[in-house]
Amino acid sequence: GGNEKPTAKPSGGKKSAEGSGPTSNLWKMISAIEDAREAAVEGDVVSGEVAHEGGENALVPTDHGAALRQLVAVPLRSQPLLPGILLPVVVKDPKTLESIREMKDRGQAYVGTFFHRKDEVDVATDEESLSDASLEGKEFDLSDDLSELHEVGSLAQVHQVSDGFGEGGHVLLMAHRRVRRVGVVSQGPPTVMVEHLKDLEYDRNDDVIRATTMEVVQCIKQLLLVSPIYKEQVQYLSRNNYYIHDPSRIADLGATLCSVEGNDIQEILEELDVKTRLDRTLHLLKKEVELNKIQAKISKQVEDTINDKQRKYFLMEQLKSIKKELGMEKDDKSALTSKFQEKLDSFRDLAPEEVVKAIEEELQKLSDLQSASPEFNVTRTYLDWLTSIPWGTYTEDKLDVGFAKGVLDEDHYGLDDVKERILEFIAVATLKGSAQGKILCLVGPPGVGKTSIGKSIARALGRKYYRFSVGGLSDVAEIKGHRRTYIGAMPGKLVQCLKTSGTGNPLVLIDEIDKLGRGATGDPASALLELLDPEQNSGFVDHYLDVPLDLSKVLFMCTANVLDTIPAPLLDRMEVIRISGYISSEKFAIARRYLEPEALEATGVPPEKTEITDAAMRRLIDEYCRESGVRNLKNHVEKVYRKLALELVRRGAHEDGAEMSDQIVVDGDSLSSYLGPPAFTTERIWEQTPVGVVMGLAWTSMGGSTLYVEASVVDEGEGKGSITTTGSLGDVMKESALIAFACARDCLRRRDPESDFFQTSRVHIHVPAGATPKDGPSAGCTMITALLSLALGRGALPDLAMTGEVTLTGRILPVGGIKEKVIAARRSGVKKIILPKDNLRDVDELAVEVKEGLEVIFVETIDQVLDVAFPKNE
């Protein structure tokens, strides 16, 4: 055989045979055959002799090698080699390749080809070729007994040996007959003992065999119709007459044309019964024909789709050209320019002069640019934003105090401070005739209605409502916009707000302003300074628009849980309104007025078939939903009604015509069957506080709570006077404990001069709960009272709670969070509260129902606190 000819890889072919599929194998086989024939013809012309078909270089199956019993084993990794088939094989082992070269140099060379077992080979992926050439770089070690190879293989004649990459080489093999490996002779190269296999006796004239053979030939013809790539190979084999009349060889040829797994071909190689072999080949050919038909069908559908789309495209282009010639339609650039010019004309008299000038300059630039230019789309997008902003367009405010109060009362219960401030805003706007923008900041625990009240205020004023959250925001461009030089640049949130709302004076709610982030792209809090400054936002400049934007008429509202994380310059620009939370009576009214109707509508429960009693609702508020807000209360009310809905469905109340004699009533005793055990039983650890224990009051972001301070003596002895603190206390609270210890020694000296308790006692102060971080100075008076209780051996007055910062000289300073602390004290059943005198104005602002049942005592010094906690008449 001559050198291999390069061949084109067939489209859609599967990778299963050696080379790069069955098509490639046959191309290589026919190329080698044609080269051999040309060489034989040229030799005949030169020497005047006729080449014998059965010579040593014959490329057709012969009987040579029939007497060989020992063969060098060549493993095949992709697919077995069937008799009568020519195949190039990669030989990686240098010893095997050298042995083949030596045999070829001596004359005819024969080897045994054996297929590698698939389950022990890491084959290539589906996108790779499974030819031996594709596995050239992989290592396959063979064991001594060659158990990795199938026992049945082929006796193959070596026709050509060529060098490959590295130490391996390529060998062109023609298989002649089937052989079985019966033993291993040696390793390096692997040499095996074989026995030659013959087909089982069969009658060629048997009708079944003849019919099956004809059907196989017919399938090969069908395969040629759907895949003409096989046609030349099969025609040449037919002209050589060594396939056409042999059912065994026809079966082998048909199997070779199929793109199946190597194990299927191995089964055909091992099959010695010609009839069974024909049946298996016929089955594989039928599948191959159907597969090729499906492939052809898919290919035709794709081509039809592409042709249809091309046809529509050409027709649309022709239609555009016709319309353009008749003046019925302008091109894209002209249409865009006209659209932007119409938008500009609609607000030319209302927009600032520099805005109009900027739009006209961009329009001129757009008309000069080509549509395919990258700058064209940038200018187009910029003009789209500039002309979409409502320049000089404002909604008319509803300056009606009565209407606004009705709307606010309808949507929210309580929140008198917020409502009063909005009514003041409307009153001022009524007197002045115009409403100026303001920046309000609502501060309070979660679930008290900070966000939802923004929508109600917008409805009361008749303004458009826009909300965006800045929680976790770390990119300044979200506020100020991107520069137009960046790909995908967009304006900031405020420009988007104006475009969405379509007015220049919406109500903008900036949510979670206390949770602003700070990243590598700048500080958003600093960017908000200009936005939330009434003196500066009349000329706010967005980086994208790059023209002044008047935001002075926008009403800004911000929400926050705490003020500590808001930068001082930003906080200075806002008017802070505190929303402390709801007491039990307010929660009860909110649940009945708002939450219960919403839960009924959300669950579909008929109101006449269920009822939650007042006792159950109060128990739900006191024992399950004690936090300041009502979000958790809403969730629990919905949970109760979901369980009621399940109970109604189980009773069949949803069926047509069904009647229930009894109404399902949820009372205080049955509430736990719907919600489980109460989350809160009481905040009071002791009904009667023992010696050394005093109840304090604390403020948290979730509202107020009671806070116990416990003091105990852990060691006594001369000179052991000291203090130890535990309970996750912060630095400020630890300093308060040291101040309390010093102040308590001074107080004890005045009350009992002869006592040396603090000089001889090591005192331990603990503040439950230990896992909750605590900080702040307001527990100072509570700590001193606990220490004096321990030193005097007297318990504090029952049902007493206190809060206040203490100086080293015994002065009581004011603290914050008075409303939350008073609510927490009332919730815990406290009768008396000791507060700093400077907090008198905070108590006066509290609603009457908040202070109901409480005796508030205002003090200025620690001695006044001790006089209340330890009465002299007891």
PDB file of C-alpha atoms in Angstrom, residues 478-611:
ATOM      1  CA  GLU A 478     -26.355  53.995  42.333  1.00  0.00           C
ATOM      2  CA  ILE A 479     -26.965  57.501  43.711  1.00  0.00           C
ATOM      3  CA  LYS A 480     -24.986  59.751  41.366  1.00  0.00           C
ATOM      4  CA  GLY A 481     -25.054  57.655  38.184  1.00  0.00           C
ATOM      5  CA  HIS A 482     -22.240  56.339  35.961  1.00  0.00           C
ATOM      6  CA  ARG A 483     -20.100  58.369  33.615  1.00  0.00           C
ATOM      7  CA  ARG A 484     -21.257  58.017  30.010  1.00  0.00           C
ATOM      8  CA  THR A 485     -17.797  56.828  28.994  1.00  0.00           C
ATOM      9  CA  TYR A 486     -18.506  53.425  30.596  1.00  0.00           C
ATOM     10  CA  ILE A 487     -20.189  50.620  28.688  1.00  0.00           C
ATOM     11  CA  GLY A 488     -23.690  50.034  30.010  1.00  0.00           C
ATOM     12  CA  ALA A 489     -23.727  53.336  31.920  1.00  0.00           C
ATOM     13  CA  MET A 490     -26.993  54.354  33.570  1.00  0.00           C
ATOM     14  CA  PRO A 491     -28.179  57.355  35.591  1.00  0.00           C
ATOM     15  CA  GLY A 492     -28.682  57.156  39.341  1.00  0.00           C
ATOM     16  CA  LYS A 493     -31.772  56.138  41.281  1.00  0.00           C
ATOM     17  CA  LEU A 494     -33.181  59.660  41.482  1.00  0.00           C
ATOM     18  CA  VAL A 495     -33.201  60.119  37.711  1.00  0.00           C
ATOM     19  CA  GLN A 496     -34.832  56.713  37.347  1.00  0.00           C
ATOM     20  CA  CYS A 497     -37.362  57.803  39.975  1.00  0.00           C
ATOM     21  CA  LEU A 498     -38.338  60.921  38.021  1.00  0.00           C
ATOM     22  CA  LYS A 499     -38.672  58.952  34.780  1.00  0.00           C
ATOM     23  CA  THR A 500     -40.801  56.265  36.432  1.00  0.00           C
ATOM     24  CA  SER A 501     -43.075  58.624  38.360  1.00  0.00           C
ATOM     25  CA  GLY A 502     -43.430  61.129  35.482  1.00  0.00           C
ATOM     26  CA  THR A 503     -43.401  64.105  37.837  1.00  0.00           C
ATOM     27  CA  GLY A 504     -40.822  66.417  39.382  1.00  0.00           C
ATOM     28  CA  ASN A 505     -42.237  66.322  42.931  1.00  0.00           C
ATOM     29  CA  PRO A 506     -42.786  62.680  43.952  1.00  0.00           C
ATOM     30  CA  LEU A 507     -42.496  61.320  47.472  1.00  0.00           C
ATOM     31  CA  VAL A 508     -39.248  59.352  47.596  1.00  0.00           C
ATOM     32  CA  LEU A 509     -38.809  56.838  50.412  1.00  0.00           C
ATOM     33  CA  ILE A 510     -35.171  55.917  51.043  1.00  0.00           C
ATOM     34  CA  ASP A 511     -35.383  52.706  53.056  1.00  0.00           C
ATOM     35  CA  GLU A 512     -32.794  51.330  55.526  1.00  0.00           C
ATOM     36  CA  ILE A 513     -30.579  54.410  55.437  1.00  0.00           C
ATOM     37  CA  ASP A 514     -28.828  53.244  58.609  1.00  0.00           C
ATOM     38  CA  LYS A 515     -27.471  50.201  56.756  1.00  0.00           C
ATOM     39  CA  LEU A 516     -25.520  51.981  54.022  1.00  0.00           C
ATOM     40  CA  GLY A 517     -22.390  50.149  52.950  1.00  0.00           C
ATOM     41  CA  ARG A 518     -19.019  51.497  51.984  1.00  0.00           C
ATOM     42  CA  GLY A 519     -16.961  49.861  49.236  1.00  0.00           C
ATOM     43  CA  ALA A 520     -14.037  50.486  46.937  1.00  0.00           C
ATOM     44  CA  THR A 521     -16.217  52.586  44.621  1.00  0.00           C
ATOM     45  CA  GLY A 522     -16.781  55.320  47.213  1.00  0.00           C
ATOM     46  CA  ASP A 523     -18.997  56.253  50.146  1.00  0.00           C
ATOM     47  CA  PRO A 524     -22.729  56.403  49.290  1.00  0.00           C
ATOM     48  CA  ALA A 525     -23.445  58.264  52.551  1.00  0.00           C
ATOM     49  CA  SER A 526     -21.319  61.156  51.321  1.00  0.00           C
ATOM     50  CA  ALA A 527     -23.127  61.099  47.976  1.00  0.00           C
ATOM     51  CA  LEU A 528     -26.446  61.444  49.799  1.00  0.00           C
ATOM     52  CA  LEU A 529     -25.299  64.691  51.430  1.00  0.00           C
ATOM     53  CA  GLU A 530     -25.982  66.713  48.289  1.00  0.00           C
ATOM     54  CA  LEU A 531     -29.166  64.802  47.559  1.00  0.00           C
ATOM     55  CA  LEU A 532     -30.719  65.341  51.018  1.00  0.00           C
ATOM     56  CA  ASP A 533     -29.672  68.975  51.482  1.00  0.00           C
ATOM     57  CA  PRO A 534     -32.567  71.363  50.679  1.00  0.00           C
ATOM     58  CA  GLU A 535     -30.043  74.107  49.949  1.00  0.00           C
ATOM     59  CA  GLN A 536     -28.112  72.040  47.393  1.00  0.00           C
ATOM     60  CA  ASN A 537     -30.490  69.607  45.695  1.00  0.00           C
ATOM     61  CA  SER A 538     -32.076  72.331  43.572  1.00  0.00           C
ATOM     62  CA  GLY A 539     -29.041  71.920  41.311  1.00  0.00           C
ATOM     63  CA  PHE A 540     -28.326  68.189  41.733  1.00  0.00           C
ATOM     64  CA  VAL A 541     -26.023  66.961  38.957  1.00  0.00           C
ATOM     65  CA  ASP A 542     -26.157  63.313  37.962  1.00  0.00           C
ATOM     66  CA  HIS A 543     -22.903  61.972  36.497  1.00  0.00           C
ATOM     67  CA  TYR A 544     -24.764  60.448  33.547  1.00  0.00           C
ATOM     68  CA  LEU A 545     -27.031  63.370  32.658  1.00  0.00           C
ATOM     69  CA  ASP A 546     -24.382  66.003  33.441  1.00  0.00           C
ATOM     70  CA  VAL A 547     -27.047  68.729  33.606  1.00  0.00           C
ATOM     71  CA  PRO A 548     -28.579  70.304  36.745  1.00  0.00           C
ATOM     72  CA  LEU A 549     -31.687  68.573  38.090  1.00  0.00           C
ATOM     73  CA  ASP A 550     -34.103  70.360  40.429  1.00  0.00           C
ATOM     74  CA  LEU A 551     -35.023  68.085  43.355  1.00  0.00           C
ATOM     75  CA  SER A 552     -36.046  70.855  45.731  1.00  0.00           C
ATOM     76  CA  LYS A 553     -39.743  69.992  45.430  1.00  0.00           C
ATOM     77  CA  VAL A 554     -39.245  66.288  46.130  1.00  0.00           C
ATOM     78  CA  LEU A 555     -40.422  65.137  49.571  1.00  0.00           C
ATOM     79  CA  PHE A 556     -37.772  62.749  50.889  1.00  0.00           C
ATOM     80  CA  MET A 557     -38.515  60.280  53.664  1.00  0.00           C
ATOM     81  CA  CYS A 558     -35.910  57.978  55.173  1.00  0.00           C
ATOM     82  CA  THR A 559     -36.317  55.003  57.480  1.00  0.00           C
ATOM     83  CA  ALA A 560     -33.850  53.588  59.982  1.00  0.00           C
ATOM     84  CA  ASN A 561     -33.794  51.275  62.971  1.00  0.00           C
ATOM     85  CA  VAL A 562     -31.013  53.121  64.798  1.00  0.00           C
ATOM     86  CA  LEU A 563     -29.283  56.464  64.403  1.00  0.00           C
ATOM     87  CA  ASP A 564     -25.846  55.364  65.611  1.00  0.00           C
ATOM     88  CA  THR A 565     -24.676  54.158  62.183  1.00  0.00           C
ATOM     89  CA  ILE A 566     -25.871  57.219  60.254  1.00  0.00           C
ATOM     90  CA  PRO A 567     -23.001  59.695  59.691  1.00  0.00           C
ATOM     91  CA  ALA A 568     -23.424  62.939  61.635  1.00  0.00           C
ATOM     92  CA  PRO A 569     -23.358  65.276  58.559  1.00  0.00           C
ATOM     93  CA  LEU A 570     -26.086  63.198  56.921  1.00  0.00           C
ATOM     94  CA  LEU A 571     -28.151  63.031  60.110  1.00  0.00           C
ATOM     95  CA  ASP A 572     -27.895  66.814  60.455  1.00  0.00           C
ATOM     96  CA  ARG A 573     -29.758  67.269  57.150  1.00  0.00           C
ATOM     97  CA  MET A 574     -32.762  65.202  58.251  1.00  0.00           C
ATOM     98  CA  GLU A 575     -35.646  65.880  60.615  1.00  0.00           C
ATOM     99  CA  VAL A 576     -35.817  62.842  62.909  1.00  0.00           C
ATOM    100  CA  ILE A 577     -39.197  61.474  64.033  1.00  0.00           C
ATOM    101  CA  ARG A 578     -39.022  58.568  66.469  1.00  0.00           C
ATOM    102  CA  ILE A 579     -41.560  55.756  66.339  1.00  0.00           C
ATOM    103  CA  SER A 580     -41.142  53.871  69.585  1.00  0.00           C
ATOM    104  CA  GLY A 581     -43.522  51.018  68.968  1.00  0.00           C
ATOM    105  CA  TYR A 582     -46.963  49.944  70.118  1.00  0.00           C
ATOM    106  CA  ILE A 583     -48.297  49.054  73.516  1.00  0.00           C
ATOM    107  CA  SER A 584     -50.654  46.103  74.022  1.00  0.00           C
ATOM    108  CA  SER A 585     -53.829  48.147  73.633  1.00  0.00           C
ATOM    109  CA  GLU A 586     -52.574  49.618  70.347  1.00  0.00           C
ATOM    110  CA  LYS A 587     -51.598  46.192  69.075  1.00  0.00           C
ATOM    111  CA  PHE A 588     -55.044  44.880  69.978  1.00  0.00           C
ATOM    112  CA  ALA A 589     -56.716  47.657  67.991  1.00  0.00           C
ATOM    113  CA  ILE A 590     -54.358  47.145  65.010  1.00  0.00           C
ATOM    114  CA  ALA A 591     -54.999  43.405  65.013  1.00  0.00           C
ATOM    115  CA  ARG A 592     -58.784  43.861  65.027  1.00  0.00           C
ATOM    116  CA  ARG A 593     -58.867  46.741  62.542  1.00  0.00           C
ATOM    117  CA  TYR A 594     -56.200  45.758  60.013  1.00  0.00           C
ATOM    118  CA  LEU A 595     -54.503  42.407  60.565  1.00  0.00           C
ATOM    119  CA  GLU A 596     -57.552  40.202  61.099  1.00  0.00           C
ATOM    120  CA  PRO A 597     -59.450  41.356  57.955  1.00  0.00           C
ATOM    121  CA  GLU A 598     -56.276  40.916  55.880  1.00  0.00           C
ATOM    122  CA  ALA A 599     -55.774  37.394  57.259  1.00  0.00           C
ATOM    123  CA  LEU A 600     -59.391  36.482  56.526  1.00  0.00           C
ATOM    124  CA  GLU A 601     -59.038  37.656  52.938  1.00  0.00           C
ATOM    125  CA  ALA A 602     -55.664  35.941  52.466  1.00  0.00           C
ATOM    126  CA  THR A 603     -56.860  32.569  53.801  1.00  0.00           C
ATOM    127  CA  GLY A 604     -60.404  32.614  52.407  1.00  0.00           C
ATOM    128  CA  VAL A 605     -61.939  31.793  55.806  1.00  0.00           C
ATOM    129  CA  PRO A 606     -65.596  32.905  56.099  1.00  0.00           C
ATOM    130  CA  PRO A 607     -65.852  35.409  59.000  1.00  0.00           C
ATOM    131  CA  GLU A 608     -69.173  33.964  60.179  1.00  0.00           C
ATOM    132  CA  LYS A 609     -67.708  30.473  60.705  1.00  0.00           C
ATOM    133  CA  THR A 610     -64.723  31.403  62.883  1.00  0.00           C
ATOM    134  CA  GLU A 611     -63.949  33.756  65.738  1.00  0.00           C
TER     135      GLU A 611
END
